[in-house]
Short mmCIF file of C-alpha atoms in Angstrom, two decimals:
data_model
loop_
_atom_site.label_atom_id
_atom_site.label_comp_id
_atom_site.label_asym_id
_atom_site.label_seq_id
_atom_site.Cartn_x
_atom_site.Cartn_y
_atom_site.Cartn_z
CA MET A 460 85.34 63.80 88.22
CA ILE A 461 85.01 66.07 91.10
CA PRO A 462 83.94 69.77 90.16
CA GLN A 463 86.45 72.40 90.95
CA LYS A 464 86.16 75.05 92.61
CA GLN A 465 87.79 78.54 92.30
CA LEU A 466 88.22 80.22 95.03
CA THR A 467 87.46 84.44 95.07
CA LEU A 468 88.85 87.56 97.00
CA ALA A 469 85.16 86.46 98.89
CA ASP A 470 85.55 82.65 99.56
CA ILE A 471 89.34 83.81 101.19
CA PHE A 472 88.10 87.12 103.67
CA GLU A 473 84.78 84.56 104.76
CA ASP A 474 87.32 82.46 106.00
CA CYS A 475 89.27 84.93 107.55
CA LYS A 476 86.85 87.00 109.00
CA GLU A 477 86.02 83.22 110.62
CA ILE A 478 88.42 82.79 112.85
CA PHE A 479 88.81 86.06 113.24
CA ASP A 480 85.41 86.58 114.67
CA SER A 481 85.25 83.36 116.31
CA ASP A 482 89.28 82.33 118.24
CA LYS A 483 90.34 86.13 118.12
CA PRO A 484 90.72 87.21 122.07
CA ARG A 485 93.14 83.72 121.06
CA PHE A 486 95.05 83.82 117.99
CA LEU A 487 95.71 87.59 118.82
CA THR A 488 97.36 86.50 122.11
CA LEU A 489 99.25 83.87 121.00
CA LEU A 490 100.42 86.43 119.09
CA GLU A 491 101.09 88.97 121.80
CA ASN A 492 102.24 86.17 124.17
CA HIS A 493 104.72 85.00 121.69
CA ILE A 494 106.25 87.99 119.09
CA ASP A 495 107.64 90.77 121.80
CA LEU A 496 108.05 92.99 118.43
CA ASP A 497 110.22 95.54 120.45
CA GLU A 498 112.82 92.24 120.64
CA ILE A 499 112.92 91.93 117.46
CA ILE A 500 112.95 95.30 115.88
CA PRO A 501 116.33 96.80 115.33
CA ILE A 502 117.22 100.22 116.64
CA SER A 503 118.80 100.79 113.26
CA PHE A 504 115.02 99.79 112.29
CA TYR A 505 113.45 102.68 114.13
CA ASN A 506 115.94 105.70 113.76
CA HIS A 507 116.06 105.15 110.61
CA TYR A 508 111.75 104.82 110.53
CA TYR A 509 111.62 108.07 113.44
CA ALA A 510 114.27 109.83 111.18
CA SER A 511 113.41 113.25 111.29
CA THR A 512 111.17 114.31 107.56
CA GLY A 513 109.66 117.88 109.23
CA ARG A 514 106.73 116.30 110.18
CA ASN A 515 105.20 112.63 113.40
CA ARG A 516 104.80 109.67 111.24
CA LYS A 517 100.94 108.79 111.24
CA TYR A 518 100.85 105.33 111.87
CA PRO A 519 103.61 103.40 114.26
CA LEU A 520 106.43 101.28 112.89
CA THR A 521 104.71 98.74 115.13
CA ALA A 522 101.43 99.31 113.73
CA MET A 523 103.16 98.75 110.37
CA LEU A 524 105.03 95.69 111.42
CA TRP A 525 102.33 93.80 113.20
CA ALA A 526 100.01 94.63 109.52
CA LEU A 527 102.84 92.86 108.14
CA ILE A 528 102.56 90.00 109.84
CA ILE A 529 99.02 89.35 109.78
CA GLN A 530 100.01 89.42 106.26
CA ARG A 531 102.76 86.93 105.86
CA LEU A 532 100.77 84.66 108.51
CA PHE A 533 97.31 84.26 106.46
CA SER A 534 99.19 84.15 103.01
CA ILE A 535 97.54 87.57 101.73
CA PRO A 536 98.25 88.04 98.57
CA THR A 537 98.87 92.14 98.00
CA ASN A 538 98.32 94.93 100.60
CA SER A 539 93.58 95.13 98.84
CA PRO A 540 92.85 92.05 100.59
CA LEU A 541 95.22 93.37 104.06
CA LEU A 542 93.25 96.71 103.54
CA VAL A 543 90.02 94.69 103.63
CA PHE A 544 91.05 92.95 106.84
CA LEU A 545 92.49 96.04 108.61
CA LYS A 546 89.59 98.32 107.46
CA TYR A 547 86.70 95.76 109.05
CA SER A 548 87.61 94.08 111.11
CA ARG A 549 88.96 96.57 114.30
CA HIS A 550 90.08 93.29 116.29
CA LEU A 551 92.74 93.33 114.05
CA ARG A 552 92.76 96.89 113.46
CA ASP A 553 93.12 97.97 117.70
CA PHE A 554 95.83 94.66 117.92
CA CYS A 555 98.30 96.40 115.05
CA GLY A 556 97.54 99.39 116.66
CA PHE A 557 96.20 101.42 113.62
CA THR A 558 93.48 104.54 115.11
CA LYS A 559 92.72 104.30 110.88
CA VAL A 560 93.82 102.50 108.50
CA PRO A 561 96.64 103.26 106.09
CA ASP A 562 96.34 103.37 102.29
CA ALA A 563 97.04 101.21 99.59
CA SER A 564 100.38 103.40 98.50
CA LYS A 565 100.72 104.40 102.22
CA ILE A 566 102.09 100.30 102.72
CA THR A 567 104.02 100.73 99.56
CA ARG A 568 105.85 103.20 100.08
CA PHE A 569 106.22 101.25 103.90
CA LYS A 570 108.07 98.36 101.88
CA GLN A 571 109.68 100.04 99.39
CA ASP A 572 111.10 102.52 101.30
CA PHE A 573 112.81 100.18 104.78
CA LEU A 574 113.15 96.79 102.82
CA GLN A 575 116.09 96.11 104.18
CA ASP A 576 114.93 97.12 107.83
CA LEU A 577 112.46 95.42 106.93
CA GLN A 578 113.91 91.86 106.62
CA SER A 579 116.41 91.54 109.67
CA VAL A 580 113.32 92.36 111.52
CA PHE A 581 111.87 89.40 109.45
CA ASP A 582 115.22 87.83 110.31
CA ASN A 583 114.89 87.94 113.58
CA LEU A 584 111.18 86.51 113.32
CA VAL A 585 112.64 83.53 112.18
CA ASP A 586 115.32 83.03 114.23
CA LEU A 587 112.37 83.26 117.37
CA THR A 588 109.89 81.57 115.95
CA GLU A 589 111.32 78.23 114.64
CA PRO A 590 113.09 76.93 117.58
CA ILE A 591 109.80 76.74 118.79
CA CYS A 592 108.19 75.24 115.14
CA GLN A 593 111.12 73.01 114.65
CA PRO A 594 109.71 70.12 116.77
CA TYR A 595 106.04 70.04 114.58
CA TYR A 596 108.96 69.11 111.77
CA GLN A 597 110.56 66.83 112.54
CA THR A 598 109.73 63.17 111.83
CA THR A 599 110.03 60.16 114.62
#
């Protein structure tokens, strides 16, 4: 019988850290070259996010979205490990556009307050990426 090893958060973090460290420019460059957030963010989302709240937004909309895209790409289950990656990876922080990593409550509020807007962004992202991925899923 093959012994099973349960993955820990540390194992997952090390695997992802290896990916970022070993191929950081290529991986992030691929994302930058193939995903234009300005193309997939509806103007209504910009208006909703930057609506006057009496104070300026500390985190750019695109930074928050890149963080969520990274979270989905790597199947990071919760905000806590995502924030750990952002905290310890300067390359990832810079790529997303954060000068300072938001706290968990900021990410949670962002997801709650802009749920419908986020759904439209991810729908647009699927529309953009599905034709690219389609040839890989077709059987001959």
